[in-house]
Amino acid sequence: MRKIADSTVRRLSLYLRFLEDFEGQGIATVSSDLLATRGGTTSAQVRKDLSFFGSFGKRGLGYAVPELAVKLRDILGLDREYLVTVIGAGNIGEALVRFKGFEKRGFKVISIYDDDETKIGQTRGNLTVRNHTLLEQDLHDRPVDIAIIVTPWTAAQELADRLVAAGVRAILNFAPVQLKTRDDVLVKNVNLALELEALSYGLRNS
Amino acid sequence: MRKIADSTVRRLSLYLRFLEDFEGQGIATVSSDLLATRGGTTSAQVRKDLSFFGSFGKRGLGYAVPELAVKLRDILGLDREYLVTVIGAGNIGEALVRFKGFEKRGFKVISIYDDDETKIGQTRGNLTVRNHTLLEQDLHDRPVDIAIIVTPWTAAQELADRLVAAGVRAILNFAPVQLKTRDDVLVKNVNLALELEALSYGLRNS
DNA sequence: CTATGTGAATGATTTCACAGCT
DNA sequence: AGCTGTGAAATCATTCACATAG
């Protein structure tokens, strides 16, 4: 399959959100223009994004809301549940475990790990923090689809290596390091301080 | 000033991190190649990114670590402290208040608000959750530079409007809506579920 | 001989504009 | 008439490659 830009994939996720919203309101069809307005983009962009995957609309009419939603879920691989583990039981790890937004979208967090003796055994949301030494055994017994790394940056690379060795093929990395992995492993980075720094740059230069 | 791509600004933040790290290790000079390796990019990219702002290196030698760090802090506007408020005292709001990574980079979270009676008055980190009705008065008494919105999406736009009316010029938005604001207001979006969906897309198509 | 700084070339993404259905 | 689907054009970002300085 043709390589699709990350920006396109992210917009598709957004469109899906909007469609689900429209669906909830009983709206039957939408135009590319409506999706564009809602998503802060242009109708041409919406149509182009969709056109990489097929022709889902009706000329003169627009897109049937439920059908397009099904198509997008299919494209994005959201027609199944994903098991997720969180590595690191600090503030953000805890927030992610409790975060309702993941489960609502089919991402089920099933475990959380830490190496801090004082945290192991504590409760985070409805999970108990497990000793990181159990990682390999646990992943062997019950593989996960995605690991979220929320550790100090010094620990992140080693944990990534262990996760990959244990079969994990997708990592969401909150640690401020560039993880080096085999290139069949997907890594996305989230860096919260970086977002604020981008705002800081914007404030200074406006 | 020439419009700089967001991707460039974000890389500059990364380079600064690496420089601070090198500085801590007492390394005096770095090459674009070293910064590139560390940041998962190319040396040409590093040099191009820097060249938008000036010539900071010495040919044949590289960049003086502390000098370049100072330059980058200046470019990014990180030579001062920013006051930040968090709107929404749920899981993520709490994590952000407690998150050490912000303060370490000069972003000081001074307040957190919610509209939920049961949360108001509770402690989050070392802050007390305040009633959102106090927002205008508080911002008048002590303006903030950046507001972080971590509310349900249904409340986000209205709060953004109130924040902007109260003088806030930069918003980091975790709610899954496209906020509509005056165009002198900076908005960056973070959408955690979206990150996982991008991984989901990648897993399905690999 | 090493590594920067930068135009020029390439590649990627977005926007345009219009033919083609409904 | 209205709105999609899509090549072609325009814009934007990255990579190349080399003259230049230490």
Short mmCIF file of C-alpha atoms (C1' of nucleotides) in Angstrom, two decimals:
data_model
loop_
_atom_site.label_atom_id
_atom_site.label_comp_id
_atom_site.label_asym_id
_atom_site.label_seq_id
_atom_site.Cartn_x
_atom_site.Cartn_y
_atom_site.Cartn_z
CA MET A 1 0.00 0.00 0.00
CA ARG A 2 1.08 3.49 -0.90
CA LYS A 3 2.76 5.32 1.95
CA ILE A 4 0.25 7.60 3.60
CA ALA A 5 1.45 10.74 5.37
CA ASP A 6 1.15 10.79 9.12
CA SER A 7 -0.71 14.09 8.88
CA THR A 8 -3.31 12.42 6.70
CA VAL A 9 -3.79 9.54 9.14
CA ARG A 10 -4.25 11.95 12.00
CA ARG A 11 -6.85 13.92 10.12
CA LEU A 12 -8.71 10.72 9.33
CA SER A 13 -8.90 10.01 13.07
CA LEU A 14 -10.34 13.44 13.56
CA TYR A 15 -12.91 13.00 10.82
CA LEU A 16 -13.98 9.78 12.47
CA ARG A 17 -14.56 11.60 15.74
CA PHE A 18 -16.71 14.16 14.00
CA LEU A 19 -18.65 11.48 12.18
CA GLU A 20 -19.40 9.68 15.41
CA ASP A 21 -20.57 12.96 16.79
CA PHE A 22 -22.83 13.58 13.79
CA GLU A 23 -24.08 10.03 14.03
CA GLY A 24 -25.07 10.65 17.64
CA GLN A 25 -27.05 13.66 16.48
CA GLY A 26 -28.81 11.60 13.83
CA ILE A 27 -27.27 13.48 10.92
CA ALA A 28 -27.33 11.21 7.87
CA THR A 29 -24.94 12.84 5.42
CA VAL A 30 -22.09 15.34 5.60
CA SER A 31 -20.20 17.28 2.98
CA SER A 32 -16.43 17.48 2.83
CA ASP A 33 -16.92 21.13 3.63
CA LEU A 34 -18.66 20.41 6.92
CA LEU A 35 -15.96 17.98 8.01
CA ALA A 36 -13.36 20.53 6.99
CA THR A 37 -14.91 23.35 9.01
CA ARG A 38 -15.13 21.13 12.05
CA GLY A 39 -11.54 19.99 11.66
CA GLY A 40 -9.98 23.32 10.84
CA THR A 41 -8.96 22.33 7.34
CA THR A 42 -10.29 22.67 3.78
CA SER A 43 -12.81 20.62 1.86
CA ALA A 44 -10.21 19.82 -0.78
CA GLN A 45 -7.97 18.44 1.95
CA VAL A 46 -10.76 16.23 3.27
CA ARG A 47 -11.56 14.86 -0.17
CA LYS A 48 -7.89 14.29 -0.95
CA ASP A 49 -7.34 12.48 2.36
CA LEU A 50 -10.25 10.16 1.69
CA SER A 51 -9.32 9.67 -1.96
CA PHE A 52 -6.14 7.82 -0.97
CA PHE A 53 -8.37 5.00 0.23
CA GLY A 54 -11.26 5.05 -2.19
CA SER A 55 -14.36 6.95 -3.26
CA PHE A 56 -16.79 6.99 -0.41
CA GLY A 57 -19.03 9.92 -1.26
CA LYS A 58 -21.85 10.63 -3.64
CA ARG A 59 -21.36 13.54 -5.99
CA GLY A 60 -23.83 16.29 -5.38
CA LEU A 61 -24.74 14.81 -2.03
CA GLY A 62 -21.82 14.22 0.28
CA TYR A 63 -20.92 11.26 2.48
CA ALA A 64 -23.28 8.92 4.29
CA VAL A 65 -22.27 9.36 7.91
CA PRO A 66 -22.47 5.77 9.23
CA GLU A 67 -20.92 4.26 6.11
CA LEU A 68 -17.97 6.62 6.12
CA ALA A 69 -17.46 6.00 9.83
CA VAL A 70 -17.30 2.25 9.20
CA LYS A 71 -14.84 2.80 6.37
CA LEU A 72 -12.60 4.99 8.49
CA ARG A 73 -12.64 2.56 11.40
CA ASP A 74 -11.59 -0.10 8.95
CA ILE A 75 -8.82 2.03 7.44
CA LEU A 76 -7.50 3.03 10.85
CA GLY A 77 -7.66 -0.51 12.20
CA LEU A 78 -10.16 0.55 14.85
CA ASP A 79 -12.53 -2.33 14.22
CA ARG A 80 -10.86 -4.32 16.99
CA GLU A 81 -9.68 -3.89 20.56
CA TYR A 82 -6.02 -3.24 21.35
CA LEU A 83 -4.33 -4.29 24.55
CA VAL A 84 -2.02 -1.69 26.01
CA THR A 85 0.53 -1.69 28.82
CA VAL A 86 1.89 1.36 30.58
CA ILE A 87 5.53 1.34 31.66
CA GLY A 88 6.10 3.79 34.49
CA ALA A 89 3.72 4.56 37.36
CA GLY A 90 4.46 8.25 37.86
CA ASN A 91 1.96 11.07 37.43
CA ILE A 92 1.46 10.65 33.75
CA GLY A 93 1.43 6.87 33.86
CA GLU A 94 -1.31 7.03 36.47
CA ALA A 95 -3.30 9.54 34.44
CA LEU A 96 -3.08 7.34 31.35
CA VAL A 97 -4.29 4.28 33.25
CA ARG A 98 -7.30 6.22 34.52
CA PHE A 99 -7.91 8.08 31.27
CA LYS A 100 -11.33 7.16 29.90
CA GLY A 101 -10.51 8.39 26.41
CA PHE A 102 -8.46 5.30 25.58
CA GLU A 103 -10.97 2.64 26.52
CA LYS A 104 -13.70 4.57 24.76
CA ARG A 105 -11.70 4.27 21.54
CA GLY A 106 -10.90 0.57 21.91
CA PHE A 107 -7.54 0.78 23.65
CA LYS A 108 -7.62 -1.30 26.81
CA VAL A 109 -4.87 -0.70 29.35
CA ILE A 110 -4.31 -4.03 31.08
CA SER A 111 -1.18 -3.43 33.15
CA ILE A 112 1.22 -0.90 34.60
CA TYR A 113 4.82 -1.43 35.67
CA ASP A 114 7.45 0.37 37.67
CA ASP A 115 10.85 -0.38 39.17
CA ASP A 116 10.26 1.67 42.32
CA GLU A 117 9.73 -0.67 45.28
CA THR A 118 7.53 1.88 47.00
CA LYS A 119 5.16 2.01 44.02
CA ILE A 120 4.99 -1.70 43.28
CA GLY A 121 1.77 -3.13 44.69
CA GLN A 122 0.05 0.24 44.84
CA THR A 123 -3.20 0.85 43.01
CA ARG A 124 -3.46 3.00 39.90
CA GLY A 125 -7.00 3.29 38.62
CA ASN A 126 -8.18 -0.30 38.77
CA LEU A 127 -4.75 -1.80 38.21
CA THR A 128 -1.98 -2.78 40.60
CA VAL A 129 1.52 -1.58 39.82
CA ARG A 130 3.64 -4.60 38.92
CA ASN A 131 7.38 -5.10 39.23
CA HIS A 132 9.05 -4.40 35.89
CA THR A 133 10.96 -7.67 36.22
CA LEU A 134 7.67 -9.45 35.49
CA LEU A 135 7.38 -7.76 32.11
CA GLU A 136 8.79 -10.59 29.98
CA GLN A 137 6.77 -13.29 31.69
CA ASP A 138 3.57 -11.26 31.57
CA LEU A 139 3.98 -10.38 27.91
CA HIS A 140 4.63 -14.01 27.15
CA ASP A 141 1.41 -15.02 28.89
CA ARG A 142 -0.64 -12.21 27.46
CA PRO A 143 0.90 -10.18 24.63
CA VAL A 144 -0.04 -6.53 24.24
CA ASP A 145 -0.35 -4.58 21.02
CA ILE A 146 0.98 -1.28 22.26
CA ALA A 147 3.30 -0.23 25.09
CA ILE A 148 3.31 3.30 26.46
CA ILE A 149 6.64 4.36 27.95
CA VAL A 150 6.30 7.00 30.67
CA THR A 151 9.59 6.56 32.50
CA PRO A 152 12.50 8.91 33.06
CA TRP A 153 14.45 9.24 29.83
CA THR A 154 17.41 7.36 31.25
CA ALA A 155 15.38 4.16 31.51
CA ALA A 156 13.43 4.45 28.28
CA GLN A 157 15.80 2.89 25.75
CA GLU A 158 16.49 -0.20 27.82
CA LEU A 159 12.78 -0.74 28.41
CA ALA A 160 12.06 -0.26 24.73
CA ASP A 161 14.62 -2.95 23.93
CA ARG A 162 13.03 -5.34 26.39
CA LEU A 163 9.55 -4.62 25.09
CA VAL A 164 10.59 -5.20 21.50
CA ALA A 165 12.41 -8.39 22.45
CA ALA A 166 9.19 -9.51 24.14
CA GLY A 167 7.24 -8.98 20.93
CA VAL A 168 5.81 -5.47 21.22
CA ARG A 169 5.54 -3.83 17.79
CA ALA A 170 4.17 -0.39 18.69
CA ILE A 171 5.36 2.10 21.29
CA LEU A 172 4.01 5.43 22.40
CA ASN A 173 6.97 7.17 23.97
CA PHE A 174 6.60 10.03 26.44
CA ALA A 175 10.27 10.04 27.42
CA PRO A 176 12.31 12.83 25.85
CA VAL A 177 14.68 10.58 23.94
CA GLN A 178 14.74 9.33 20.41
CA LEU A 179 14.27 5.58 20.84
CA LYS A 180 16.29 3.40 18.55
CA THR A 181 14.40 0.30 17.48
CA ARG A 182 14.23 -2.18 14.66
CA ASP A 183 12.43 -0.56 11.78
CA ASP A 184 9.48 -2.90 11.92
CA VAL A 185 8.62 -1.34 15.28
CA LEU A 186 6.36 1.69 15.26
CA VAL A 187 7.28 4.50 17.60
CA LYS A 188 5.33 7.72 18.17
CA ASN A 189 6.66 10.37 20.48
CA VAL A 190 4.71 12.68 22.76
CA ASN A 191 6.67 15.37 24.51
CA LEU A 192 4.56 17.62 26.67
CA ALA A 193 7.28 20.12 27.53
CA LEU A 194 7.99 20.46 23.80
CA GLU A 195 4.43 21.56 23.17
CA LEU A 196 4.80 24.36 25.68
CA GLU A 197 8.11 25.36 24.15
CA ALA A 198 6.47 25.64 20.75
CA LEU A 199 3.97 28.01 22.37
CA SER A 200 6.81 29.88 24.00
CA TYR A 201 8.45 30.33 20.60
CA GLY A 202 5.16 31.56 19.20
CA LEU A 203 4.61 34.02 22.04
CA ARG A 204 8.04 35.50 21.62
CA ASN A 205 7.71 35.85 17.86
CA SER A 206 4.27 37.35 17.48
CA MET B 1 10.44 37.48 10.78
CA ARG B 2 10.28 34.74 8.21
CA LYS B 3 7.73 32.09 9.03
CA ILE B 4 9.46 29.12 10.60
CA ALA B 5 7.94 25.66 10.25
CA ASP B 6 6.54 24.12 13.38
CA SER B 7 8.63 21.03 12.74
CA THR B 8 11.76 23.19 12.81
CA VAL B 9 10.81 24.81 16.11
CA ARG B 10 10.19 21.43 17.67
CA ARG B 11 13.55 20.15 16.54
CA LEU B 12 15.22 23.22 18.02
CA SER B 13 13.65 22.38 21.38
CA LEU B 14 15.07 18.90 21.07
CA TYR B 15 18.53 20.16 20.19
CA LEU B 16 18.42 22.37 23.27
CA ARG B 17 17.65 19.35 25.43
CA PHE B 18 20.61 17.51 24.01
CA LEU B 19 22.88 20.50 24.48
CA GLU B 20 21.90 20.79 28.12
CA ASP B 21 22.66 17.15 28.46
CA PHE B 22 26.08 17.55 26.84
CA GLU B 23 26.69 20.60 28.98
CA GLY B 24 26.06 18.52 32.08
CA GLN B 25 28.63 16.04 30.86
CA GLY B 26 31.15 18.81 30.32
CA ILE B 27 31.28 18.39 26.55
CA ALA B 28 32.47 21.66 25.03
CA THR B 29 31.60 21.37 21.35
CA VAL B 30 29.24 19.29 19.23
CA SER B 31 28.92 18.71 15.52
CA SER B 32 25.66 18.92 13.63
CA ASP B 33 26.15 15.23 13.05
CA LEU B 34 26.14 14.43 16.77
CA LEU B 35 23.00 16.47 17.37
CA ALA B 36 21.43 14.77 14.39
CA THR B 37 22.19 11.25 15.59
CA ARG B 38 20.80 12.05 18.99
CA GLY B 39 17.66 13.56 17.53
CA GLY B 40 16.98 10.99 14.85
CA THR B 41 17.53 13.38 11.97
CA THR B 42 20.33 14.36 9.57
CA SER B 43 23.21 16.76 9.98
CA ALA B 44 22.00 18.78 7.02
CA GLN B 45 18.67 19.16 8.74
CA VAL B 46 20.32 20.41 11.91
CA ARG B 47 22.40 22.95 10.05
CA LYS B 48 19.43 24.11 8.00
CA ASP B 49 17.29 24.49 11.12
CA LEU B 50 19.93 26.63 12.78
CA SER B 51 20.68 28.61 9.63
CA PHE B 52 17.21 30.18 9.72
CA PHE B 53 18.36 32.08 12.78
CA GLY B 54 22.04 32.73 12.13
CA SER B 55 25.47 31.14 11.93
CA PHE B 56 26.35 29.75 15.30
CA GLY B 57 29.04 27.22 14.45
CA LYS B 58 32.70 27.24 13.55
CA ARG B 59 33.61 25.52 10.30
CA GLY B 60 35.80 22.54 10.84
CA LEU B 61 34.95 22.49 14.52
CA GLY B 62 31.26 22.42 15.28
CA TYR B 63 29.18 24.33 17.80
CA ALA B 64 30.21 25.55 21.23
CA VAL B 65 27.74 23.80 23.51
CA PRO B 66 26.96 26.54 26.06
CA GLU B 67 26.81 29.31 23.45
CA LEU B 68 24.46 27.41 21.21
CA ALA B 69 22.28 26.55 24.21
CA VAL B 70 22.01 30.23 25.08
CA LYS B 71 21.16 31.07 21.50
CA LEU B 72 18.45 28.43 21.34
CA ARG B 73 16.92 29.53 24.64
CA ASP B 74 16.82 33.01 23.24
CA ILE B 75 15.25 31.91 19.95
CA LEU B 76 12.67 29.76 21.71
CA GLY B 77 11.86 32.42 24.26
CA LEU B 78 13.01 30.18 27.09
CA ASP B 79 15.11 32.85 28.77
CA ARG B 80 12.21 33.69 31.05
CA GLU B 81 9.62 31.98 33.21
CA TYR B 82 6.09 31.42 31.97
CA LEU B 83 3.05 31.25 34.22
CA VAL B 84 0.61 28.53 33.34
CA THR B 85 -2.89 27.65 34.45
CA VAL B 86 -4.57 24.30 34.06
CA ILE B 87 -8.31 24.24 33.33
CA GLY B 88 -9.83 20.93 34.37
CA ALA B 89 -8.90 18.86 37.42
CA GLY B 90 -9.41 15.38 36.04
CA ASN B 91 -6.72 12.71 35.69
CA ILE B 92 -4.69 14.52 33.12
CA GLY B 93 -5.06 17.91 34.73
CA GLU B 94 -3.76 16.47 37.95
CA ALA B 95 -0.83 14.81 36.21
CA LEU B 96 0.11 18.05 34.51
CA VAL B 97 0.04 19.97 37.78
CA ARG B 98 2.34 17.41 39.37
CA PHE B 99 4.53 16.95 36.29
CA LYS B 100 8.09 17.99 37.08
CA GLY B 101 9.04 18.37 33.43
CA PHE B 102 7.24 21.71 33.08
CA GLU B 103 8.79 23.54 36.01
CA LYS B 104 12.21 22.22 35.03
CA ARG B 105 11.80 23.97 31.67
CA GLY B 106 10.56 27.25 33.09
CA PHE B 107 6.82 26.70 32.92
CA LYS B 108 5.28 27.31 36.32
CA VAL B 109 1.78 26.01 36.89
CA ILE B 110 0.18 28.41 39.35
CA SER B 111 -3.47 27.35 39.40
CA ILE B 112 -5.98 24.70 38.48
CA TYR B 113 -9.73 25.10 37.98
CA ASP B 114 -12.77 22.90 37.69
CA ASP B 115 -16.53 23.32 37.70
CA ASP B 116 -17.20 20.15 39.67
CA GLU B 117 -18.27 21.05 43.21
CA THR B 118 -16.82 17.82 44.55
CA LYS B 119 -13.37 18.66 43.16
CA ILE B 120 -13.25 22.33 44.12
CA GLY B 121 -11.14 22.77 47.25
CA GLN B 122 -9.34 19.45 46.78
CA THR B 123 -5.59 19.30 46.51
CA ARG B 124 -3.75 18.57 43.26
CA GLY B 125 0.00 18.49 43.69
CA ASN B 126 0.61 21.59 45.76
CA LEU B 127 -2.35 23.50 44.38
CA THR B 128 -5.96 23.70 45.47
CA VAL B 129 -8.63 23.26 42.82
CA ARG B 130 -10.42 26.57 42.36
CA ASN B 131 -13.93 27.28 41.17
CA HIS B 132 -13.87 28.13 37.46
CA THR B 133 -16.06 31.15 38.19
CA LEU B 134 -12.99 32.76 39.76
CA LEU B 135 -11.06 32.54 36.51
CA GLU B 136 -11.66 36.09 35.29
CA GLN B 137 -10.89 37.67 38.64
CA ASP B 138 -7.76 35.56 39.15
CA LEU B 139 -6.43 36.27 35.66
CA HIS B 140 -7.04 39.94 36.21
CA ASP B 141 -5.04 39.86 39.44
CA ARG B 142 -2.29 37.67 38.08
CA PRO B 143 -2.22 37.10 34.32
CA VAL B 144 -0.85 33.84 32.97
CA ASP B 145 1.04 33.31 29.73
CA ILE B 146 -0.37 29.93 28.82
CA ALA B 147 -3.57 28.06 29.65
CA ILE B 148 -3.84 24.31 29.35
CA ILE B 149 -7.36 23.07 28.65
CA VAL B 150 -8.01 19.57 29.93
CA THR B 151 -11.78 19.55 30.12
CA PRO B 152 -14.40 17.46 28.34
CA TRP B 153 -14.68 18.65 24.76
CA THR B 154 -18.13 20.06 25.35
CA ALA B 155 -16.76 22.69 27.73
CA ALA B 156 -13.55 23.51 25.88
CA GLN B 157 -14.70 26.17 23.43
CA GLU B 158 -16.53 28.23 26.01
CA LEU B 159 -13.54 28.14 28.33
CA ALA B 160 -11.22 29.09 25.51
CA ASP B 161 -13.43 32.11 24.80
CA ARG B 162 -13.33 33.14 28.43
CA LEU B 163 -9.58 32.68 28.65
CA VAL B 164 -8.97 34.75 25.54
CA ALA B 165 -11.34 37.46 26.75
CA ALA B 166 -9.32 37.49 29.98
CA GLY B 167 -6.11 38.09 28.05
CA VAL B 168 -4.62 34.64 27.53
CA ARG B 169 -2.71 34.48 24.25
CA ALA B 170 -1.54 30.84 24.20
CA ILE B 171 -3.51 27.67 24.77
CA LEU B 172 -2.46 24.05 24.92
CA ASN B 173 -5.63 22.12 24.19
CA PHE B 174 -6.11 18.50 25.21
CA ALA B 175 -9.81 18.47 24.35
CA PRO B 176 -10.65 16.74 21.08
CA VAL B 177 -12.14 19.80 19.39
CA GLN B 178 -10.73 22.35 17.03
CA LEU B 179 -10.90 25.54 19.08
CA LYS B 180 -11.91 28.66 17.21
CA THR B 181 -10.05 31.71 18.43
CA ARG B 182 -8.89 35.09 17.22
CA ASP B 183 -5.86 34.57 15.07
CA ASP B 184 -3.50 36.35 17.42
CA VAL B 185 -4.09 33.52 19.89
CA LEU B 186 -1.77 30.54 19.65
CA VAL B 187 -3.33 27.13 20.01
CA LYS B 188 -1.54 23.79 20.03
CA ASN B 189 -3.46 20.57 20.25
CA VAL B 190 -2.52 17.38 22.02
CA ASN B 191 -4.76 14.42 21.49
CA LEU B 192 -3.64 11.29 23.25
CA ALA B 193 -6.20 8.95 21.73
CA LEU B 194 -5.15 10.20 18.31
CA GLU B 195 -1.58 9.09 18.94
CA LEU B 196 -2.76 5.57 19.66
CA GLU B 197 -4.94 5.61 16.57
CA ALA B 198 -1.94 6.54 14.46
CA LEU B 199 -0.20 3.48 15.92
CA SER B 200 -3.28 1.40 15.23
CA TYR B 201 -3.20 2.50 11.59
CA GLY B 202 0.47 1.60 11.44
CA LEU B 203 -0.06 -1.82 12.98
CA ARG B 204 -2.80 -2.67 10.54
CA ASN B 205 -0.79 -1.54 7.52
CA SER B 206 2.56 -3.14 8.14
"C1'" DC C 1 41.40 17.76 6.62
"C1'" DT C 2 37.04 18.63 9.13
"C1'" DA C 3 32.59 20.42 9.57
"C1'" DT C 4 29.68 24.59 8.66
"C1'" DG C 5 26.40 27.31 5.83
"C1'" DT C 6 23.61 27.52 1.95
"C1'" DG C 7 21.81 27.68 -2.86
"C1'" DA C 8 19.90 24.26 -5.84
"C1'" DA C 9 17.49 19.89 -6.42
"C1'" DT C 10 14.41 16.78 -4.88
"C1'" DG C 11 10.53 15.09 -2.52
"C1'" DA C 12 6.18 15.64 0.03
"C1'" DT C 13 1.97 17.90 1.06
"C1'" DT C 14 -1.55 21.14 0.15
"C1'" DT C 15 -4.34 23.83 -2.81
"C1'" DC C 16 -6.50 24.72 -7.20
"C1'" DA C 17 -9.78 24.08 -10.55
"C1'" DC C 18 -12.73 21.57 -13.10
"C1'" DA C 19 -14.67 17.29 -15.27
"C1'" DG C 20 -18.11 14.05 -14.02
"C1'" DC C 21 -21.97 12.07 -11.25
"C1'" DT C 22 -26.37 12.39 -8.89
"C1'" DA D 1 -27.31 22.89 -9.23
"C1'" DG D 2 -24.41 20.77 -5.83
"C1'" DC D 3 -20.56 18.29 -4.28
"C1'" DT D 4 -17.21 14.66 -5.14
"C1'" DG D 5 -12.82 12.87 -7.06
"C1'" DT D 6 -8.54 13.92 -9.00
"C1'" DG D 7 -4.77 15.42 -12.12
"C1'" DA D 8 -1.99 19.53 -12.34
"C1'" DA D 9 0.06 23.52 -10.05
"C1'" DA D 10 1.78 25.64 -6.16
"C1'" DT D 11 3.75 25.63 -1.85
"C1'" DC D 12 6.46 23.83 1.74
"C1'" DA D 13 10.14 20.79 3.82
"C1'" DT D 14 14.12 17.97 3.37
"C1'" DT D 15 18.28 16.42 1.29
"C1'" DC D 16 22.23 17.10 -1.64
"C1'" DA D 17 26.53 18.77 -2.66
"C1'" DC D 18 30.01 21.91 -2.49
"C1'" DA D 19 32.36 26.37 -1.72
"C1'" DT D 20 34.17 28.25 2.34
"C1'" DA D 21 36.38 28.87 6.89
"C1'" DG D 22 39.11 27.12 10.75
#
